[in-house]
XYZ file of C-alpha atoms in Angstrom:
709
model
C 6.913 -30.608 6.446
C 8.547 -27.977 4.099
C 6.956 -25.216 2.205
C 7.896 -23.973 -1.040
C 6.467 -20.442 -2.115
C 6.873 -18.982 -5.390
C 5.259 -16.014 -7.019
C 3.641 -16.063 -10.330
C 5.277 -13.313 -12.673
C 4.924 -11.156 -15.711
C 7.613 -11.363 -18.606
C 8.191 -9.354 -21.466
C 7.406 -6.627 -19.695
C 6.834 -3.775 -22.463
C 9.692 -3.740 -24.741
C 11.753 -6.019 -22.597
C 10.929 -8.973 -24.361
C 12.817 -12.255 -23.319
C 14.722 -9.210 -21.027
C 12.456 -8.058 -17.741
C 10.367 -10.032 -15.652
C 8.102 -8.919 -12.841
C 7.199 -11.296 -9.791
C 3.703 -10.560 -8.240
C 1.530 -11.214 -5.571
C -0.021 -14.726 -6.660
C 1.769 -17.409 -4.884
C 2.333 -20.822 -6.094
C 2.826 -23.126 -2.647
C 3.833 -26.866 -1.968
C 3.679 -28.466 0.869
C 6.129 -31.329 1.241
C 5.131 -34.112 3.754
C 8.294 -36.715 4.127
C 8.033 -40.023 5.390
C 4.411 -40.040 3.790
C 3.018 -44.182 4.209
C 0.613 -43.609 1.242
C 3.442 -43.009 -0.502
C 5.350 -45.695 -0.537
C 3.375 -47.530 -3.166
C 3.328 -44.429 -4.963
C 5.401 -44.397 -8.512
C 8.896 -42.799 -7.567
C 7.820 -42.563 -3.867
C 5.735 -39.451 -4.491
C 2.056 -39.037 -3.909
C 0.509 -35.501 -5.577
C -2.616 -34.086 -4.244
C -3.674 -30.548 -5.898
C -6.045 -27.743 -5.596
C -6.021 -24.657 -7.258
C -6.708 -23.228 -10.793
C -7.106 -25.775 -13.859
C -7.288 -28.443 -11.062
C -9.092 -31.074 -13.430
C -6.231 -30.781 -16.004
C -3.251 -31.068 -13.715
C -1.942 -34.496 -14.067
C -1.128 -36.197 -10.640
C 1.610 -38.485 -11.609
C 4.868 -37.297 -10.553
C 6.841 -37.960 -14.221
C 4.028 -36.322 -15.976
C 3.224 -33.242 -13.368
C 5.941 -30.645 -14.412
C 6.563 -29.935 -10.662
C 7.739 -32.950 -9.800
C 9.258 -33.967 -13.287
C 11.835 -31.223 -12.493
C 12.535 -32.411 -8.959
C 13.250 -35.687 -10.258
C 15.247 -34.269 -13.186
C 17.363 -32.392 -10.284
C 17.847 -35.319 -7.973
C 18.958 -37.744 -11.328
C 21.721 -35.241 -11.910
C 22.681 -36.051 -8.194
C 22.570 -39.770 -8.844
C 19.090 -40.101 -7.039
C 16.607 -42.363 -9.309
C 13.602 -41.496 -7.154
C 12.605 -39.193 -4.390
C 15.173 -40.422 -1.278
C 11.974 -41.214 1.000
C 8.252 -41.345 0.289
C 6.758 -37.739 0.182
C 3.426 -36.270 -0.087
C 3.431 -32.979 -2.571
C 0.398 -30.916 -1.892
C 0.218 -28.471 -4.590
C -1.948 -25.214 -4.025
C -2.149 -22.601 -7.284
C -4.101 -19.820 -7.653
C -2.045 -18.665 -10.843
C -4.111 -19.252 -13.807
C -2.675 -21.470 -16.345
C -1.851 -20.520 -19.857
C -2.539 -16.864 -19.068
C 1.092 -15.644 -19.271
C 1.451 -14.736 -15.395
C 4.550 -17.365 -15.329
C 2.654 -20.497 -14.102
C 5.148 -22.854 -15.868
C 8.196 -20.906 -14.691
C 6.651 -20.874 -11.055
C 6.567 -24.871 -11.476
C 10.107 -25.061 -12.702
C 11.377 -23.163 -9.814
C 9.301 -25.046 -7.427
C 10.652 -28.178 -9.011
C 14.182 -27.289 -8.627
C 13.646 -26.627 -4.988
C 11.916 -29.645 -4.317
C 14.367 -31.617 -5.594
C 16.947 -29.172 -3.680
C 15.150 -29.571 -0.474
C 14.305 -33.458 -0.233
C 17.892 -34.153 -1.928
C 19.656 -32.062 0.721
C 21.785 -30.714 -2.259
C 22.259 -27.187 -0.625
C 22.101 -25.438 -4.156
C 22.755 -21.704 -4.155
C 20.317 -19.932 -6.058
C 22.537 -18.760 -8.693
C 22.866 -22.676 -9.388
C 18.830 -23.460 -9.120
C 18.686 -20.511 -11.711
C 20.887 -22.840 -14.007
C 18.586 -25.929 -13.344
C 15.548 -23.667 -13.854
C 17.214 -22.401 -17.639
C 17.533 -26.267 -18.748
C 13.845 -26.577 -18.742
C 12.229 -23.043 -18.940
C 14.724 -21.574 -21.417
C 13.452 -17.850 -21.278
C 14.961 -16.242 -18.307
C 12.781 -13.650 -17.877
C 9.823 -14.939 -16.021
C 11.985 -17.747 -14.035
C 14.708 -14.924 -12.923
C 11.574 -12.732 -11.391
C 10.024 -15.694 -9.889
C 13.109 -17.158 -8.054
C 14.630 -13.871 -7.361
C 11.619 -11.552 -6.585
C 10.817 -7.941 -7.630
C 11.808 -6.240 -10.932
C 14.448 -8.357 -12.576
C 16.488 -8.094 -16.007
C 18.073 -10.769 -17.028
C 20.208 -12.329 -20.057
C 21.987 -15.721 -21.238
C 25.388 -15.806 -21.025
C 27.324 -17.012 -24.374
C 28.451 -20.688 -23.765
C 31.359 -22.485 -25.209
C 30.336 -25.059 -27.978
C 30.402 -28.194 -25.040
C 28.125 -25.958 -22.705
C 25.918 -25.210 -25.932
C 25.608 -29.203 -26.582
C 24.387 -29.477 -22.994
C 21.646 -26.511 -23.328
C 20.176 -27.351 -26.377
C 19.775 -31.332 -25.463
C 15.911 -31.561 -26.006
C 13.641 -31.424 -22.803
C 12.571 -35.269 -23.842
C 15.698 -36.129 -22.506
C 16.142 -33.926 -19.631
C 12.869 -34.342 -17.853
C 11.896 -37.889 -17.049
C 8.765 -38.579 -19.657
C 6.830 -42.074 -19.757
C 6.722 -42.072 -23.299
C 10.523 -42.228 -23.590
C 10.825 -45.550 -21.374
C 11.572 -45.913 -17.706
C 15.241 -44.973 -18.492
C 14.495 -41.409 -20.133
C 16.011 -38.607 -17.547
C 18.071 -41.612 -15.856
C 21.226 -39.766 -16.349
C 20.277 -36.510 -18.091
C 22.902 -33.748 -18.907
C 24.026 -31.610 -15.652
C 23.053 -27.541 -16.731
C 26.619 -25.115 -17.154
C 27.565 -23.201 -14.427
C 26.339 -19.617 -14.872
C 23.483 -20.188 -17.841
C 22.184 -16.684 -17.040
C 22.703 -13.483 -15.218
C 20.358 -10.703 -13.539
C 19.784 -7.560 -11.546
C 17.029 -6.303 -9.542
C 15.584 -2.773 -10.549
C 14.143 -0.374 -8.286
C 10.170 -0.094 -8.452
C 8.176 2.991 -7.396
C 6.260 1.540 -4.056
C 2.925 3.294 -5.329
C 2.699 1.575 -8.633
C 0.303 -1.215 -8.446
C -0.507 -3.912 -11.027
C -4.035 -4.737 -12.739
C -3.919 -8.026 -14.423
C -7.061 -8.581 -16.527
C -7.553 -12.494 -17.431
C -9.539 -13.325 -20.095
C -11.134 -16.591 -19.724
C -9.212 -18.778 -22.422
C -5.216 -19.843 -22.998
C -2.641 -19.203 -24.687
C -0.001 -21.714 -25.342
C 3.590 -20.543 -25.125
C 4.492 -22.271 -28.294
C 1.713 -21.051 -30.233
C 2.807 -17.601 -29.317
C 6.155 -17.852 -30.094
C 5.032 -19.621 -33.518
C 3.751 -16.055 -34.629
C 6.798 -14.250 -34.137
C 8.990 -13.565 -36.983
C 12.703 -15.445 -37.513
C 14.221 -11.550 -38.046
C 13.219 -8.119 -37.274
C 13.835 -4.642 -38.931
C 16.555 -2.512 -37.633
C 14.266 0.410 -36.897
C 12.097 -1.829 -34.705
C 14.813 -3.116 -32.783
C 16.020 0.097 -31.866
C 12.955 1.470 -31.040
C 12.865 -0.851 -28.646
C 16.054 -0.650 -27.163
C 15.288 3.082 -26.732
C 12.322 2.518 -24.558
C 13.792 -0.466 -22.326
C 16.674 1.729 -21.494
C 14.432 4.231 -19.838
C 11.621 2.080 -18.391
C 13.585 0.271 -15.860
C 14.664 3.434 -14.323
C 11.004 5.489 -15.031
C 9.322 2.604 -13.133
C 11.656 3.065 -9.929
C 11.144 6.763 -9.376
C 8.907 8.268 -7.301
C 6.212 9.990 -8.137
C 6.286 8.129 -11.306
C 6.168 9.922 -14.679
C 3.003 8.543 -16.475
C 4.275 10.066 -19.750
C 7.551 8.216 -19.720
C 6.510 5.093 -18.690
C 3.560 4.833 -21.016
C 5.818 5.939 -24.129
C 8.592 3.780 -22.559
C 6.138 0.352 -22.488
C 5.347 1.000 -26.311
C 6.916 -2.055 -28.106
C 7.582 -3.252 -31.825
C 9.125 -6.821 -31.705
C 6.440 -9.339 -29.907
C 2.979 -7.575 -28.822
C 2.073 -6.604 -32.447
C 2.337 -10.523 -33.742
C 0.488 -11.557 -31.214
C -2.641 -9.752 -32.145
C -3.961 -12.604 -34.167
C -4.380 -14.667 -30.855
C -5.923 -12.271 -28.861
C -9.041 -11.019 -30.499
C -8.993 -6.768 -30.145
C -5.583 -6.936 -28.694
C -4.518 -3.760 -30.899
C -7.539 -1.390 -30.345
C -7.815 -2.228 -26.304
C -4.194 -1.282 -25.907
C -4.643 1.684 -27.954
C -7.780 2.806 -25.983
C -6.301 3.718 -22.668
C -3.569 6.325 -22.091
C -2.878 8.255 -18.861
C -5.108 10.989 -20.394
C -8.359 8.690 -21.163
C -7.759 6.935 -17.633
C -6.040 9.272 -14.905
C -3.796 7.002 -12.799
C -2.673 4.653 -15.618
C 0.980 4.585 -16.182
C 1.207 2.008 -19.079
C -0.271 -1.126 -20.468
C 1.210 -4.431 -22.310
C 0.635 -8.370 -22.520
C 1.523 -10.211 -19.731
C 4.035 -12.448 -21.140
C 2.727 -14.447 -24.112
C -0.973 -13.228 -22.942
C -3.811 -13.078 -23.110
C -3.459 -11.342 -19.859
C -3.055 -7.490 -19.801
C -1.024 -5.988 -17.339
C -2.081 -2.539 -16.447
C 0.574 -0.183 -14.035
C -1.395 2.174 -12.273
C -1.284 4.342 -9.166
C -5.033 4.834 -8.804
C -8.629 4.197 -10.337
C -8.022 0.447 -10.427
C -11.463 -0.663 -10.559
C -12.472 1.918 -13.366
C -9.604 0.946 -15.290
C -9.765 -2.697 -14.747
C -13.824 -2.845 -15.659
C -13.110 -0.547 -19.028
C -10.596 -3.552 -20.099
C -12.898 -5.960 -19.281
C -15.619 -4.098 -20.903
C -13.576 -3.876 -23.975
C -12.859 -8.185 -24.049
C -16.847 -8.238 -23.707
C -17.418 -6.796 -27.058
C -15.365 -9.388 -28.332
C -17.327 -11.973 -26.295
C -14.667 -12.709 -23.871
C -15.188 -13.183 -20.365
C -12.146 -11.990 -17.950
C -11.622 -11.409 -14.170
C -8.914 -9.040 -12.485
C -6.517 -9.084 -9.940
C -4.761 -5.770 -8.227
C -1.374 -7.198 -7.613
C 1.962 -6.015 -6.320
C 5.748 -6.845 -6.767
C 6.798 -9.651 -4.662
C 9.957 -8.869 -3.108
C 10.644 -12.388 -1.715
C 11.144 -14.297 -4.707
C 11.089 -18.152 -4.159
C 11.084 -19.114 -0.232
C 11.288 -21.858 1.511
C 10.431 -22.782 5.258
C 10.569 -26.373 7.085
C 8.665 -27.005 10.567
C 9.237 -30.749 12.260
C 5.880 -31.251 13.765
C 6.928 -34.788 14.681
C 9.800 -33.951 16.874
C 7.964 -30.743 18.234
C 10.566 -28.063 16.904
C 11.420 -25.374 19.030
C 9.500 -22.222 17.835
C 9.870 -18.488 18.479
C 7.393 -15.539 18.110
C 9.526 -14.492 15.268
C 8.355 -17.879 13.581
C 4.657 -16.115 13.976
C 5.419 -13.167 12.440
C 6.261 -11.054 15.190
C 9.657 -9.734 15.834
C 10.749 -8.607 19.388
C 14.061 -7.291 17.915
C 12.293 -4.956 15.502
C 10.300 -3.584 18.467
C 13.781 -2.882 20.419
C 15.576 -1.279 17.407
C 12.010 0.740 17.416
C 12.593 2.166 20.770
C 16.092 2.668 20.194
C 15.534 4.444 16.951
C 12.748 6.931 18.691
C 14.063 7.904 22.195
C 15.623 11.096 20.833
C 12.473 12.123 19.059
C 10.701 11.475 22.532
C 12.758 12.994 25.010
C 12.531 16.207 23.004
C 9.257 16.752 23.592
C 10.383 16.518 27.904
C 8.369 19.273 29.941
C 8.458 20.086 33.567
C 6.558 16.989 35.693
C 7.558 14.213 32.649
C 10.961 13.329 31.458
C 9.718 11.783 28.080
C 11.977 8.699 28.710
C 10.551 5.464 27.123
C 11.284 1.945 27.415
C 9.370 1.022 31.302
C 6.198 0.062 32.003
C 4.641 2.935 32.216
C 4.433 7.247 31.642
C 5.009 9.085 34.687
C 3.794 12.690 35.114
C 4.406 15.031 38.668
C 1.528 17.234 38.592
C 3.678 19.389 41.632
C 6.590 19.866 38.951
C 4.244 20.776 36.292
C 3.028 23.737 38.030
C -0.201 22.237 39.859
C 0.307 22.878 43.353
C -3.260 21.798 44.263
C -4.820 18.712 42.965
C -6.308 19.643 39.594
C -9.074 18.456 37.484
C -7.697 15.871 34.828
C -9.418 16.177 31.719
C -8.667 13.020 29.003
C -9.069 12.418 25.265
C -8.547 9.853 22.894
C -8.698 9.928 19.357
C -7.250 8.750 16.179
C -6.548 9.691 12.563
C -9.382 7.882 10.448
C -8.644 7.553 6.607
C -6.250 10.149 6.259
C -3.785 7.483 6.733
C -4.643 5.650 3.293
C -3.329 8.559 2.016
C -0.474 8.140 3.628
C 0.072 4.928 2.490
C -0.652 5.951 -1.056
C 2.607 8.360 -0.623
C 4.506 6.249 1.505
C 4.596 9.340 3.937
C 4.298 9.068 7.468
C 6.098 11.938 8.617
C 2.654 14.202 9.168
C -0.041 11.682 10.106
C 1.664 11.490 14.074
C 0.926 15.695 13.649
C -2.585 14.847 12.971
C -3.050 11.912 16.206
C -1.508 14.265 18.673
C -3.906 17.491 17.082
C -7.254 15.341 17.314
C -6.764 14.812 20.812
C -5.075 18.090 22.210
C -7.510 20.192 20.592
C -10.100 18.569 22.384
C -8.515 19.137 25.848
C -7.672 22.635 25.167
C -11.688 23.275 24.134
C -12.381 22.227 28.036
C -9.645 24.695 29.278
C -6.857 22.329 29.829
C -3.205 22.244 29.398
C -2.174 19.169 27.561
C 0.408 17.576 29.750
C 1.231 14.202 28.311
C 0.665 11.947 25.228
C 0.570 8.228 24.608
C 0.290 6.466 21.090
C -0.987 3.352 19.836
C 0.616 1.992 16.415
C -0.767 -1.199 15.011
C 0.468 -3.244 11.679
C 0.762 -6.916 10.701
C 4.589 -6.510 10.167
C 6.622 -3.963 11.523
C 8.496 -1.597 9.539
C 10.965 0.019 11.538
C 11.660 3.189 9.233
C 8.018 3.956 8.707
C 7.313 3.575 12.479
C 10.053 5.836 13.180
C 8.767 8.555 11.027
C 5.611 8.320 12.527
C 6.614 8.518 15.691
C 8.894 11.488 14.969
C 5.576 13.072 13.658
C 3.817 12.452 17.211
C 6.959 13.986 18.690
C 6.846 17.222 16.582
C 2.758 17.466 17.475
C 3.524 16.855 21.265
C 6.111 20.020 20.790
C 3.388 21.861 19.171
C 1.258 21.406 22.347
C 3.753 21.492 24.933
C 2.735 18.306 26.158
C 5.573 14.997 26.737
C 5.356 11.938 24.732
C 5.355 9.609 27.637
C 4.927 6.359 26.609
C 3.110 4.135 23.617
C 2.202 0.909 22.246
C 3.386 -1.034 19.193
C 1.652 -3.883 18.187
C 2.507 -6.176 15.582
C -0.172 -8.523 14.951
C 0.377 -10.757 11.637
C -2.648 -11.084 9.404
C -4.458 -8.068 10.989
C -3.742 -5.593 8.448
C -2.321 -6.014 4.361
C 1.273 -4.887 3.535
C 2.698 -1.530 5.262
C -0.869 -0.596 6.370
C -1.161 0.522 9.869
C -3.788 1.934 12.261
C -2.677 4.543 15.129
C -4.595 5.777 18.098
C -3.681 8.171 20.750
C -4.846 9.571 24.357
C -4.086 12.715 26.148
C -4.222 13.934 29.632
C -4.420 17.684 30.481
C -5.073 19.122 33.756
C -7.503 22.342 34.864
C -6.728 24.300 37.785
C -9.181 24.325 40.710
C -9.642 28.233 40.161
C -10.371 27.901 36.699
C -14.078 27.281 34.969
C -14.208 23.660 33.380
C -15.280 25.137 29.848
C -17.996 25.156 28.357
C -19.633 27.774 30.942
C -22.831 26.897 29.407
C -24.632 29.008 32.444
C -23.139 32.172 31.500
C -24.169 32.201 28.058
C -26.272 34.786 26.692
C -28.034 35.991 23.739
C -25.608 38.430 21.703
C -22.461 36.902 22.736
C -19.782 36.883 20.282
C -18.560 33.993 17.850
C -15.091 34.212 16.918
C -13.478 31.577 14.037
C -9.794 30.362 14.092
C -8.841 29.245 10.558
C -7.819 25.884 9.392
C -5.036 25.316 6.767
C -7.372 22.424 5.096
C -9.532 19.565 5.502
C -7.363 18.742 8.910
C -7.977 14.940 9.544
C -11.732 14.611 8.804
C -14.322 13.721 5.651
C -11.295 11.844 4.060
C -13.344 8.712 2.985
C -15.537 11.123 1.000
C -12.145 13.121 -0.254
C -10.776 9.597 -1.789
C -14.153 8.989 -3.573
C -14.455 12.560 -5.401
C -10.223 12.335 -6.017
C -10.823 8.954 -7.576
C -14.114 10.328 -9.460
C -12.176 13.335 -10.685
C -9.522 10.769 -12.035
C -6.714 11.954 -10.131
C -3.663 10.161 -8.716
C -2.252 11.170 -5.306
C 1.386 12.014 -7.088
C -0.644 14.446 -9.756
C -0.382 17.984 -9.329
C -2.982 19.187 -6.778
C -6.033 21.219 -9.212
C -6.032 23.694 -6.239
C -2.522 24.135 -5.382
C 0.255 23.793 -8.427
C 3.139 24.045 -6.304
C 2.495 20.663 -4.828
C 0.998 17.134 -5.455
C -2.842 15.919 -4.631
C -1.291 13.570 -1.953
C 0.974 16.071 -0.412
C -1.812 18.797 -0.006
C -3.780 16.539 1.705
C -1.254 15.316 4.110
C -1.078 18.577 5.058
C -1.456 18.355 9.229
C -4.047 19.391 11.330
C -3.545 22.618 13.399
C -2.737 22.444 16.752
C -4.350 25.525 18.872
C -3.042 24.971 22.135
C -0.459 27.539 22.456
C -2.310 30.382 21.141
C -5.246 29.453 23.161
C -3.987 28.982 26.767
C -3.059 32.472 27.599
C -7.064 33.795 26.316
C -8.390 30.827 28.805
C -5.876 31.902 31.974
C -7.517 35.325 31.552
C -10.724 33.851 31.338
C -11.505 35.368 28.216
C -13.555 32.576 26.473
C -16.788 31.238 27.722
C -16.527 27.843 25.238
C -14.901 26.391 22.126
C -16.104 23.870 19.879
C -13.109 21.859 17.776
C -14.545 21.683 14.521
C -13.893 17.813 13.539
C -16.118 15.207 12.055
C -19.563 16.864 11.671
C -18.350 20.197 10.761
C -20.292 22.840 12.174
C -23.433 21.727 12.300
C -22.581 18.845 14.419
C -19.684 20.512 16.315
C -20.646 24.119 17.538
C -24.042 22.861 19.399
C -21.960 20.428 21.490
C -20.700 24.029 23.515
C -23.778 25.652 23.584
C -27.024 25.651 26.275
C -30.205 24.263 24.640
C -32.043 27.404 24.225
C -29.016 29.236 22.769
C -27.948 28.618 19.034
C -25.066 30.001 16.631
C -26.147 32.780 13.789
C -23.246 32.384 11.556
C -22.273 34.779 8.761
C -19.968 32.261 6.150
C -19.068 35.354 3.886
C -17.052 36.664 6.831
C -14.284 33.861 6.770
C -12.384 32.410 3.537
C -12.237 28.846 2.393
C -9.130 27.303 1.903
C -8.678 26.267 -1.658
C -8.806 22.372 -1.324
C -11.987 22.421 0.330
C -13.532 24.860 -2.367
C -12.455 22.291 -5.084
C -13.735 19.106 -3.487
C -16.938 20.647 -2.840
C -17.181 21.708 -6.500
C -15.769 18.352 -7.778
C -17.820 16.189 -5.767
C -20.612 18.879 -5.905
C -21.361 18.266 -2.607
C -24.447 20.497 -1.258
C -23.620 23.480 1.087
C -25.806 21.731 3.667
C -23.600 18.747 3.485
C -20.477 20.760 3.283
C -21.146 22.151 6.527
C -21.372 18.888 8.440
C -18.585 17.370 6.483
C -15.768 19.284 6.720
C -14.543 22.417 8.807
C -15.338 25.032 5.693
C -11.969 27.065 6.876
C -12.383 26.884 10.848
C -10.638 24.594 12.740
C -12.307 26.451 16.073
C -15.173 28.494 16.890
C -15.124 30.179 20.452
C -17.812 31.908 22.040
C -17.109 35.357 24.310
C -18.901 37.906 25.958
C -19.130 41.194 23.534
C -17.278 42.737 26.340
C -14.743 40.393 26.089
C -14.160 40.071 22.369
C -12.234 42.828 21.609
C -9.461 41.788 24.022
C -9.646 37.929 23.463
C -9.215 38.939 19.763
C -5.991 41.003 20.399
C -4.917 37.930 22.392
C -5.152 35.747 19.291
C -4.008 37.515 16.729
C -1.042 38.800 18.690
C -0.205 34.718 19.154
C -0.440 34.950 14.989
C -3.881 33.466 14.529
C -6.542 34.485 12.232
C -9.420 35.353 14.241
C -12.471 36.342 12.740
C -15.864 37.606 14.057
C -18.297 35.154 12.443
C -21.683 35.692 14.265
C -23.597 35.844 17.801
C -25.639 33.237 19.884
C -29.625 33.822 19.434
C -32.810 32.187 20.564
C -32.700 28.621 19.388
C -35.806 28.297 17.077
C -35.239 24.417 16.276
C -31.626 24.630 14.537
C -28.591 24.605 16.730
C -26.643 26.239 13.999
C -28.178 29.005 11.353
C -25.843 29.685 8.317
C -26.551 32.778 6.449
C -24.958 33.942 2.949
C -23.891 29.980 2.051
C -24.545 31.151 -1.773
C -20.892 32.442 -1.308
C -19.724 28.813 -1.333
C -21.778 28.008 -4.505
C -20.047 30.614 -6.144
C -16.544 29.875 -4.919
C -16.946 26.282 -5.765
């Protein structure tokens, strides 16, 4: 079986009429089964079946269907009248027909590829483009569909003889019943190198919202409304913008003003307003100011589909555009698409011969896994410590407790955790350099609160397709977190699971092992706690790794893109600020633990102050806390206000500015504060233990949070 896949495309991007095309992630798929018994009696040795868009209107006769018509043209150019052997062609087409998403361009590319494969012609992609351009005479969409990505193209000037071939009517190129059986038997070969192309960069955070109205605009009709000549000023207007747009769409972070202005057009969109009700008003009504996250908007191809480029707020933008069309009594649907970088792909399998398969055929690359191991060895080795050499590549990680300083068998403490939806921000920013630190922090901070010294760490990284550079950045962050905690990264697991995750997304988990000497007390020491014991808070540096589902919702509702300047800190973007890694408190706290200055500790994670502080207290005691004693980080103040989050919800969702809360006797508090402050911590007295009257945490002066937000 041969499988041919071709992406849809959006042509005429902004001012790039007949110049710029973008391959998008809807794929026309053709399954070709040679030797099909039922096709032996079919015309031209070809039986067609179809599923997908416009199913009732698609012609299944091989000399009428555009895909097989095109394949027959290619074959007849090589002296093959029909398909060389009986074949079954099954077409799966999710691309809307006649909507400006390159359905015909994809069909032509698929057809040329079909002829190339079944005729065993071994055509290079540049030659495939020549054949495509004999049928689809405009290069922007076929070049994008063929090569993938964001593509600029042009047609070369041809000599008079080649020009004659290029201007042959399509009726003499494609076999068509109305021309008789001999039509297209000796069609003209395409000139060599009709068109040229180049692929431009595309910023990874830019996605494409395709709003697809429920009516068609035929390409011929769309071209019929265009003038035969243009004003010089209009042509210059478009040239100025297209010169900037191709670079602007590849820059990260994207510049919304530059892209929006760069997508304006005076050559084709204004003339098509008569074909698409409300077009002018709709295009003018959406801007980066009115709809944050939007970068630009234009017709896709000849329309009527609108293509909106954006970095966030996709639902909001799409819903607005569909609402505008509904005012014209036009129903729409929308798709969120990404650039399709592969373009035309062809794969084959021989089921009858049971052809040899590899793990890579199933989407798992052993070579990529080996490359990752080699790439991270230096970072991993930098985490070595006494008792653990931090060498990877074996079947497990080893720890010598005696060499680590534990001459008697210690109590082992273990923790396991993940990063959560903070990873979504990392995906949006394409920045995985800090979430590895978060992963370590969420584990080792849970060890130190029990009085244990973190000794080793292991990570788990799961993805659909292993992207080695991304994984390296992640593991380097894990190694940095291990160094901050003083533990060794002794191993990990990388799981490549095709189909489980989308695109570049991955999930990560980690497990840490710590030790507590036999003569130390396992914390919290609840039996030793008394009313009047002091509560001490250690400052956080932001949201750490919790509450990000709510954070992302607030950011979306505020109309912010992750690439926008942060309202709470103009020196960095929203995404960069939100990716600030969780603080690791191990090294400042270990000396205090060793001096027996602490009765208990709470790591303030999901659940905030209200859920985490009671976990370290005996049932008869509660924490009496004065929230005016510490500063709330600007990011948390802004989130509370922008999300209209109540003080109660604030205290049980985020850390409110405290990453750790400690309990110490009144007699040890001064010594503890000195040890912590000498280690660089911002330690503050935040309250005391009192009798539990039904609430594990009593918060005073929360009105200060209302004023701050």
